Tab-separated table of C-alpha atoms and ligand atoms in Angstrom:
chain	number	residue	atom	x	y	z
A	237	UNK	CA	5.755	0.293	28.855
A	238	UNK	CA	7.136	-0.195	25.136
A	239	UNK	CA	4.727	0.373	22.160
A	240	UNK	CA	6.388	-0.868	19.329
A	241	UNK	CA	5.724	0.553	16.016
A	242	UNK	CA	4.129	-2.818	14.756
A	243	UNK	CA	4.019	-6.388	15.875
A	244	UNK	CA	4.825	-8.919	13.602
A	245	UNK	CA	4.756	-11.771	15.981
A	246	UNK	CA	1.374	-12.984	14.331
A	247	UNK	CA	3.020	-16.404	13.036
A	248	UNK	CA	1.409	-18.461	15.615
A	249	UNK	CA	1.284	-22.300	16.114
A	250	UNK	CA	-1.295	-22.944	13.897
A	251	UNK	CA	0.650	-21.156	11.060
A	252	UNK	CA	3.677	-22.877	12.378
A	253	UNK	CA	2.066	-26.261	11.721
A	254	UNK	CA	0.614	-25.411	8.165
A	255	UNK	CA	4.390	-24.156	7.256
A	256	UNK	CA	5.868	-27.645	8.090
A	257	UNK	CA	3.119	-29.602	6.365
A	258	UNK	CA	3.788	-27.407	3.287
A	259	UNK	CA	7.680	-28.475	3.771
A	260	UNK	CA	6.669	-31.861	3.946
A	261	UNK	CA	5.146	-31.884	0.373
A	262	UNK	CA	8.263	-31.403	-1.423
A	263	UNK	CA	6.991	-28.378	-3.317
A	264	UNK	CA	8.326	-25.236	-2.995
A	265	UNK	CA	7.647	-22.684	-5.751
A	266	UNK	CA	4.193	-22.151	-7.648
A	267	UNK	CA	2.015	-25.178	-6.574
A	268	UNK	CA	-1.113	-25.873	-4.720
A	269	UNK	CA	-0.677	-23.597	-2.049
A	270	UNK	CA	-0.171	-20.543	-4.431
A	271	UNK	CA	-2.960	-21.581	-6.617
A	272	UNK	CA	-5.177	-22.089	-3.736
A	273	UNK	CA	-4.009	-18.628	-2.301
A	274	UNK	CA	-4.629	-17.075	-5.841
A	275	UNK	CA	-8.398	-18.254	-5.796
A	276	UNK	CA	-9.087	-17.394	-2.000
A	277	UNK	CA	-7.574	-13.851	-2.564
A	278	UNK	CA	-9.551	-13.354	-5.821
A	279	UNK	CA	-12.651	-14.233	-3.802
A	280	UNK	CA	-11.623	-11.617	-1.201
A	281	UNK	CA	-11.119	-9.145	-3.886
A	282	UNK	CA	-14.244	-9.830	-6.001
A	283	UNK	CA	-11.917	-10.302	-8.736
A	284	UNK	CA	-11.455	-13.424	-11.309
A	285	UNK	CA	-7.921	-13.528	-11.684
A	286	UNK	CA	-4.898	-13.297	-9.294
A	287	UNK	CA	-1.442	-13.843	-10.005
A	288	UNK	CA	0.950	-14.374	-7.257
A	289	UNK	CA	4.717	-12.941	-8.033
A	290	UNK	CA	7.845	-12.154	-5.773
A	291	UNK	CA	6.866	-8.457	-4.262
A	292	UNK	CA	4.614	-5.505	-4.668
A	293	UNK	CA	7.116	-3.913	-6.990
A	294	UNK	CA	7.100	-6.853	-9.503
A	295	UNK	CA	3.471	-6.684	-9.332
A	296	UNK	CA	3.628	-2.937	-10.654
A	297	UNK	CA	6.266	-3.542	-12.866
A	298	UNK	CA	4.463	-6.421	-14.578
A	299	UNK	CA	1.386	-4.712	-14.746
A	300	UNK	CA	2.788	-1.816	-16.609
A	301	UNK	CA	4.522	-4.304	-18.815
A	302	UNK	CA	1.425	-6.496	-19.757
A	303	UNK	CA	-0.046	-2.896	-21.314
A	304	UNK	CA	2.651	-3.151	-23.906
A	305	UNK	CA	2.887	0.673	-24.409
A	306	UNK	CA	5.135	2.674	-26.702
A	307	UNK	CA	8.126	4.397	-25.083
A	308	UNK	CA	6.726	8.113	-24.859
A	309	UNK	CA	3.633	6.698	-23.030
A	310	UNK	CA	3.311	8.709	-20.145
A	311	UNK	CA	2.317	7.114	-16.584
A	312	UNK	CA	0.881	9.654	-13.855
A	313	UNK	CA	1.568	8.666	-10.370
A	314	UNK	CA	1.137	10.557	-7.110
A	315	UNK	CA	3.906	12.462	-5.902
A	316	UNK	CA	3.627	10.979	-2.052
A	317	UNK	CA	4.157	6.964	-2.441
A	318	UNK	CA	6.610	4.580	-1.543
A	319	UNK	CA	9.487	4.685	-4.491
A	320	UNK	CA	8.217	1.317	-5.658
A	321	UNK	CA	5.622	3.018	-7.692
A	322	UNK	CA	7.990	5.397	-9.426
A	323	UNK	CA	10.764	2.719	-10.105
A	324	UNK	CA	8.062	0.599	-11.651
A	325	UNK	CA	7.510	2.961	-14.301
A	326	UNK	CA	11.137	4.230	-15.009
A	327	UNK	CA	12.138	0.458	-15.253
A	328	UNK	CA	9.318	-0.169	-17.434
A	329	UNK	CA	10.990	2.357	-19.737
A	330	UNK	CA	7.761	4.761	-19.597
A	331	UNK	CA	7.660	8.434	-18.695
A	332	UNK	CA	6.870	9.230	-15.038
A	333	UNK	CA	4.525	12.235	-14.480
A	334	UNK	CA	3.804	13.251	-10.965
A	335	UNK	CA	0.565	14.999	-9.424
A	336	UNK	CA	0.281	16.613	-5.809
A	337	UNK	CA	-1.558	14.795	-3.378
A	338	UNK	CA	-4.784	16.020	-1.380
A	339	UNK	CA	-4.384	16.680	2.429
A	340	UNK	CA	-4.841	12.883	3.122
A	341	UNK	CA	-2.404	11.995	0.940
A	342	UNK	CA	-4.157	10.620	-2.106
A	343	UNK	CA	-3.802	11.760	-5.452
A	344	UNK	CA	-5.320	15.100	-6.180
A	345	UNK	CA	-8.341	14.425	-9.064
A	346	UNK	CA	-8.500	17.853	-9.986
A	347	UNK	CA	-4.737	18.326	-10.451
A	348	UNK	CA	-4.561	14.980	-12.363
A	349	UNK	CA	-6.991	15.850	-15.125
A	350	UNK	CA	-4.868	19.116	-15.932
A	351	UNK	CA	-1.598	16.806	-16.220
A	352	UNK	CA	-3.348	14.661	-18.696
A	353	UNK	CA	-2.149	15.018	-22.316
A	354	UNK	CA	-2.210	12.638	-25.713
A	355	UNK	CA	0.523	10.885	-24.386
A	356	UNK	CA	-1.030	9.816	-21.008
A	357	UNK	CA	-1.809	6.366	-21.152
A	358	UNK	CA	-1.984	5.123	-17.712
A	359	UNK	CA	-2.815	6.444	-13.904
A	360	UNK	CA	-1.741	4.439	-11.015
A	361	UNK	CA	-3.601	5.839	-7.661
A	362	UNK	CA	-2.249	4.675	-4.656
A	363	UNK	CA	-4.679	3.980	-1.761
A	364	UNK	CA	-2.155	5.396	0.559
A	365	UNK	CA	-2.178	4.412	4.392
A	366	UNK	CA	-5.195	2.228	3.905
A	367	UNK	CA	-7.256	4.802	2.241
A	368	UNK	CA	-9.710	4.240	-0.894
A	369	UNK	CA	-8.782	6.971	-3.680
A	370	UNK	CA	-12.101	8.308	-4.957
A	371	UNK	CA	-12.591	5.660	-7.719
A	372	UNK	CA	-15.844	6.808	-9.315
A	373	UNK	CA	-14.260	10.271	-10.306
A	374	UNK	CA	-11.460	8.218	-11.310
A	375	UNK	CA	-13.283	5.955	-13.446
A	376	UNK	CA	-15.059	8.912	-15.167
A	377	UNK	CA	-11.391	10.427	-16.155
A	378	UNK	CA	-10.409	7.119	-17.309
A	379	UNK	CA	-13.446	6.818	-19.688
A	380	UNK	CA	-13.125	10.320	-20.703
A	381	UNK	CA	-9.646	10.042	-21.776
A	382	UNK	CA	-9.556	6.391	-22.583
A	383	UNK	CA	-6.638	5.574	-20.199
A	384	UNK	CA	-5.748	2.369	-17.853
A	385	UNK	CA	-5.836	2.520	-14.594
A	386	UNK	CA	-3.479	0.056	-12.276
A	387	UNK	CA	-4.441	0.151	-8.662
A	388	UNK	CA	-1.406	0.334	-5.991
A	389	UNK	CA	-3.088	-1.550	-3.410
A	390	UNK	CA	0.272	-2.292	-1.039
A	391	UNK	CA	-1.097	-0.430	1.615
A	392	UNK	CA	-5.166	-1.121	1.313
A	393	UNK	CA	-6.077	-4.677	1.578
A	394	UNK	CA	-9.894	-4.828	2.069
A	395	UNK	CA	-10.133	-1.243	2.180
A	396	UNK	CA	-13.943	-0.207	1.136
A	397	UNK	CA	-14.439	2.638	-1.604
A	398	UNK	CA	-17.682	4.276	-0.892
A	399	UNK	CA	-17.913	6.295	-4.318
A	400	UNK	CA	-18.316	2.914	-6.216
A	401	UNK	CA	-19.878	1.107	-3.364
A	402	UNK	CA	-16.766	-1.577	-3.888
A	403	UNK	CA	-14.107	-3.300	-1.808
A	404	UNK	CA	-10.908	-2.017	-3.123
A	405	UNK	CA	-9.332	-5.034	-5.157
A	406	UNK	CA	-9.871	-4.620	-9.098
A	407	UNK	CA	-12.117	-1.603	-9.752
A	408	UNK	CA	-9.385	-0.415	-12.337
A	409	UNK	CA	-7.843	-2.438	-15.053
A	410	UNK	CA	-5.519	-3.903	-12.653
A	411	UNK	CA	-4.339	-3.833	-9.089
A	412	UNK	CA	-1.184	-4.480	-7.361
A	413	UNK	CA	-0.540	-5.791	-3.789
A	414	UNK	CA	2.633	-6.023	-1.609
A	415	UNK	CA	2.649	-8.702	1.373
A	416	UNK	CA	5.780	-7.360	2.727
A	417	UNK	CA	5.846	-8.513	6.393
A	418	UNK	CA	4.266	-5.390	7.846
A	419	UNK	CA	1.595	-4.935	5.324
A	420	UNK	CA	-2.314	-5.565	6.606
A	421	UNK	CA	-1.976	-9.065	5.081
A	422	UNK	CA	1.813	-9.843	5.508
A	423	UNK	CA	3.861	-12.784	4.287
A	424	UNK	CA	7.157	-14.082	6.279
A	425	UNK	CA	9.298	-12.667	3.588
A	426	UNK	CA	8.572	-10.560	0.081
A	427	UNK	CA	5.609	-11.548	-1.605
A	428	UNK	CA	3.021	-9.911	-4.100
A	429	UNK	CA	0.087	-10.333	-6.454
A	430	UNK	CA	-1.726	-8.861	-9.492
A	431	UNK	CA	-5.315	-8.894	-9.690
A	432	UNK	CA	-7.397	-8.490	-12.465
A	433	UNK	CA	-10.614	-9.208	-14.324
A	434	UNK	CA	-8.881	-9.063	-17.892
A	435	UNK	CA	-8.245	-12.762	-18.859
A	436	UNK	CA	-6.052	-11.781	-21.447
A	437	UNK	CA	-3.905	-9.832	-19.338
A	438	UNK	CA	-3.772	-12.582	-16.568
A	439	UNK	CA	-2.806	-15.157	-19.257
A	440	UNK	CA	0.136	-13.185	-20.438
A	441	UNK	CA	1.192	-12.600	-16.817
A	442	UNK	CA	1.420	-15.836	-15.994
A	443	UNK	CA	4.258	-16.282	-18.605
A	444	UNK	CA	5.867	-12.796	-17.494
A	445	UNK	CA	6.389	-13.844	-13.955
A	446	UNK	CA	8.255	-16.987	-15.055
A	447	UNK	CA	10.658	-15.787	-17.984
A	448	UNK	CA	8.363	-16.013	-20.557
A	449	UNK	CA	7.613	-19.496	-19.994
A	450	UNK	CA	3.740	-21.014	-19.293
A	451	UNK	CA	5.208	-24.746	-20.261
A	452	UNK	CA	8.129	-26.003	-18.488
A	453	UNK	CA	11.661	-24.858	-20.498
A	454	UNK	CA	9.656	-23.103	-23.303
A	455	UNK	CA	10.522	-19.406	-23.370
A	456	UNK	CA	8.234	-17.591	-25.527
A	457	UNK	CA	7.385	-14.104	-24.521
A	458	UNK	CA	9.210	-11.405	-22.118
A	459	UNK	CA	9.404	-12.251	-18.609
A	460	UNK	CA	11.452	-12.006	-15.182
A	461	UNK	CA	11.815	-14.252	-12.308
A	462	UNK	CA	8.860	-13.221	-10.343
A	463	UNK	CA	7.595	-16.334	-8.349
A	464	UNK	CA	5.587	-16.549	-5.416
A	465	UNK	CA	6.802	-19.613	-3.413
A	466	UNK	CA	4.718	-22.026	-1.202
A	467	UNK	CA	5.807	-21.293	2.037
A	468	UNK	CA	4.734	-17.662	1.468
A	469	UNK	CA	1.435	-18.612	0.072
A	470	UNK	CA	0.640	-21.098	2.658
A	471	UNK	CA	1.399	-18.214	5.358
A	472	UNK	CA	-0.764	-15.870	3.423
A	473	UNK	CA	-3.727	-18.148	2.976
A	474	UNK	CA	-3.952	-18.723	6.898
A	475	UNK	CA	-3.356	-15.044	7.541
A	476	UNK	CA	-6.334	-14.225	4.957
A	477	UNK	CA	-8.598	-15.625	6.905
A	478	UNK	CA	-7.974	-13.366	9.770
A	479	UNK	CA	-7.635	-9.930	7.634
A	480	UNK	CA	-11.103	-8.759	8.273
A	481	UNK	CA	-10.772	-9.292	11.972
A	482	UNK	CA	-7.314	-7.744	11.759
A	483	UNK	CA	-8.730	-4.654	9.764
A	484	UNK	CA	-11.751	-4.187	12.065
A	485	UNK	CA	-9.190	-4.173	15.010
A	486	UNK	CA	-6.964	-1.396	13.327
A	487	UNK	CA	-10.285	0.381	12.475
A	488	UNK	CA	-11.058	0.580	16.368
A	489	UNK	CA	-8.025	1.977	17.283
A	490	UNK	CA	-8.098	4.583	14.909
A	491	UNK	CA	-11.491	5.645	15.975
A	492	UNK	CA	-10.135	5.619	19.378
A	493	UNK	CA	-7.180	7.992	18.550
A	494	UNK	CA	-9.503	10.416	16.608
A	495	UNK	CA	-11.915	10.823	19.764
A	496	UNK	CA	-9.389	10.745	22.241
A	497	UNK	CA	-6.380	12.668	20.944
A	498	UNK	CA	-7.323	16.266	21.617
A	499	UNK	CA	-7.085	18.983	19.085
A	500	UNK	CA	-4.539	21.350	18.546
A	501	UNK	CA	-3.165	23.833	16.318
A	502	UNK	CA	0.025	22.324	15.627
A	503	UNK	CA	-1.503	18.765	15.092
A	504	UNK	CA	-3.488	17.393	12.359
A	505	UNK	CA	-4.824	13.995	11.684
A	506	UNK	CA	-4.053	12.585	7.939
A	507	UNK	CA	-5.908	9.700	7.345
A	508	UNK	CA	-9.703	10.477	7.447
A	509	UNK	CA	-10.985	8.821	4.298
A	510	UNK	CA	-14.093	6.839	4.754
A	511	UNK	CA	-13.301	3.063	4.062
A	512	UNK	CA	-9.548	3.141	5.479
A	513	UNK	CA	-8.190	0.098	6.943
A	514	UNK	CA	-5.605	2.147	8.530
A	515	UNK	CA	-2.367	0.559	7.567
A	516	UNK	CA	-0.962	3.827	8.936
A	517	UNK	CA	-2.299	6.337	11.394
A	518	UNK	CA	-0.494	9.521	10.913
A	519	UNK	CA	-0.414	13.144	12.174
A	520	UNK	CA	0.730	16.112	10.825
A	521	UNK	CA	3.033	18.139	13.514
A	522	UNK	CA	5.027	21.119	13.238
A	523	UNK	CA	8.119	20.254	15.006
A	524	UNK	CA	8.497	16.706	14.091
A	525	UNK	CA	11.764	15.646	15.487
A	526	UNK	CA	10.966	17.226	18.885
A	527	UNK	CA	7.757	15.058	19.106
A	528	UNK	CA	9.533	12.063	17.938
A	529	UNK	CA	12.280	12.333	20.568
A	530	UNK	CA	9.689	12.785	23.564
A	531	UNK	CA	7.747	9.865	22.368
A	532	UNK	CA	11.055	7.436	22.053
A	533	UNK	CA	11.600	8.749	25.532
A	534	UNK	CA	8.342	7.551	26.595
A	535	UNK	CA	9.353	4.197	24.734
A	536	UNK	CA	6.618	4.871	21.987
A	537	UNK	CA	8.195	4.201	18.603
A	538	UNK	CA	7.132	5.702	15.342
A	539	UNK	CA	7.765	5.484	11.588
A	540	UNK	CA	7.811	8.370	8.884
A	541	UNK	CA	5.873	7.808	5.647
A	542	UNK	CA	7.750	8.782	3.916
A	543	UNK	CA	10.390	11.118	4.816
A	544	UNK	CA	10.651	12.240	0.925
A	545	UNK	CA	8.302	12.894	-1.782
A	546	UNK	CA	8.959	11.319	-5.145
A	547	UNK	CA	10.542	14.516	-6.320
A	548	UNK	CA	12.974	14.872	-3.493
A	549	UNK	CA	14.457	11.238	-4.078
A	550	UNK	CA	18.229	11.938	-5.656
A	551	UNK	CA	17.389	9.479	-8.508
A	552	UNK	CA	13.816	11.003	-9.041
A	553	UNK	CA	14.766	14.521	-9.123
A	554	UNK	CA	15.124	14.978	-12.804
A	555	UNK	CA	11.349	13.943	-13.248
A	556	UNK	CA	9.906	17.317	-12.250
A	557	UNK	CA	11.204	20.753	-10.945
A	558	UNK	CA	7.682	21.303	-9.807
A	559	UNK	CA	6.773	21.839	-6.372
A	560	UNK	CA	4.340	19.174	-4.762
A	561	UNK	CA	3.009	21.280	-1.830
A	562	UNK	CA	1.200	18.645	0.069
A	563	UNK	CA	3.572	15.823	-0.704
A	564	UNK	CA	6.305	17.658	0.571
A	565	UNK	CA	4.266	19.128	3.424
A	566	UNK	CA	3.665	15.207	4.462
A	567	UNK	CA	7.350	14.458	4.029
A	568	UNK	CA	8.580	17.122	6.242
A	569	UNK	CA	6.006	16.877	9.114
A	570	UNK	CA	3.884	13.497	9.085
A	571	UNK	CA	4.362	11.035	11.388
A	572	UNK	CA	3.008	7.600	11.626
A	573	UNK	CA	2.113	6.631	15.621
A	574	UNK	CA	1.807	2.715	16.393
A	575	UNK	CA	-1.290	0.921	15.117
A	576	UNK	CA	-1.388	-2.942	14.775
A	577	UNK	CA	-4.083	-5.745	15.235
A	578	UNK	CA	-4.676	-6.207	18.875
A	579	UNK	CA	-2.594	-3.401	20.235
A	580	UNK	CA	-3.256	-3.525	24.056
A	581	UNK	CA	-5.637	-0.837	25.680
A	582	UNK	CA	-3.146	0.351	28.052
A	583	UNK	CA	-0.564	0.692	24.836
A	584	UNK	CA	-2.941	2.589	23.146
A	585	UNK	CA	-3.776	5.021	26.072
A	586	UNK	CA	-0.222	5.339	26.540
A	587	UNK	CA	0.140	6.916	23.079
A	588	UNK	CA	-2.994	8.694	23.665
A	589	UNK	CA	-1.742	10.347	27.000
A	590	UNK	CA	1.816	11.017	25.884
A	591	UNK	CA	0.606	13.009	22.593
A	592	UNK	CA	-2.104	14.816	24.522
A	593	UNK	CA	0.492	15.865	27.274
A	594	UNK	CA	3.152	16.586	25.133
A	595	UNK	CA	0.732	18.989	23.111
A	596	UNK	CA	-0.555	20.763	26.251
A	597	UNK	CA	2.150	20.618	28.733
A	598	UNK	CA	5.551	20.399	26.860
A	599	UNK	CA	5.125	22.828	23.924
W	1726	PLP	C1	2.397	2.034	-2.087
W	1726	PLP	C2	3.519	0.984	-2.032
W	1726	PLP	N1	3.860	0.584	-3.183
W	1726	PLP	C3	4.337	-0.433	-3.585
W	1726	PLP	C4	4.894	-0.972	-2.756
W	1726	PLP	C5	6.159	-1.961	-3.156
W	1726	PLP	O1	6.138	-3.337	-2.530
W	1726	PLP	P1	7.187	-4.587	-2.354
W	1726	PLP	O2	7.964	-3.904	-1.069
W	1726	PLP	O3	6.341	-5.822	-1.820
W	1726	PLP	O4	7.691	-4.435	-3.416
W	1726	PLP	C6	4.818	-0.739	-1.114
W	1726	PLP	C7	5.611	-1.624	-0.250
W	1726	PLP	O5	5.930	-0.977	0.657
W	1726	PLP	C8	3.966	0.587	-1.239
W	1726	PLP	O6	3.979	0.795	0.133
């Protein structure tokens, strides 16, 4: 039996029909499908404004640009995230500061407070692996130091933060989404969005995504070309309808894994924060390569999120000479095992059985 890491074959007959009818409309960029998706995704996030753009990286970059910060402003991000979070800060011409993560891979809020200085202007919490950051504590820090919060929600479409009793979406000033195909809400190519309740930000962002132009061929402000296309939007609209069902299916699988993967001194489950929608289900293991190879032989395919912490990337090495204990531990020892909506029961059992066998009979 094969257990792939993910299953992207969710574009079914119904969606194919919608794609065809969108093509027939002969409108391909920023038209009705995009504006309808923006409205519907805003409802899903309980936020007033959504701006579709080309990808999650652009959503972060444009959100930083809309804050109009001076050059020496510092932006704090967690040391374990996808590189896009860091690149957005650097490419926006701002100073990148890193904070270690906790045992679940989320920004360590106690350590964060110690890093804040008068130049600190923004915090980017990353709701990593589908887990919500403790937003209540973070909003308290924001208020205390008068900071802006840009949430990186690229892995957390629909996660619920029990500390504020709000769905992740726009608890901070701006929230950024990726709809990369493998995400919980994935397009059939690149796509992203910025979500905000701030009308002023939204109005500026409309120009920012279209080379500074809100009226065709009239270019008045800063801008990049980061438009969302109609086909991606029509696919996202269709898939948004099933997002809660898909997230629930992931939650059920995660619950089953937690119940049935037997505890062992060399195995630790990472994604344990309440409200997670399990974009990833990962474990920390002592000898990762050995387990990966064993599972591969059993046709179970895993991925590493991520093999390097932000400070370990060659391009980002000069950012900090500090050690980031937990981020580096995740980079060295964490392994994401298969989890995707409607994974078959026998596939889930195959994973459980082989992990249990590995820890009890092989090592
Ligand atoms: C945490 C995080 N931030 C940002 C991004 C960037 O999104 P995109 O690949 O759509 O640019 C991703 C995508 O993998 C991500 O996981």
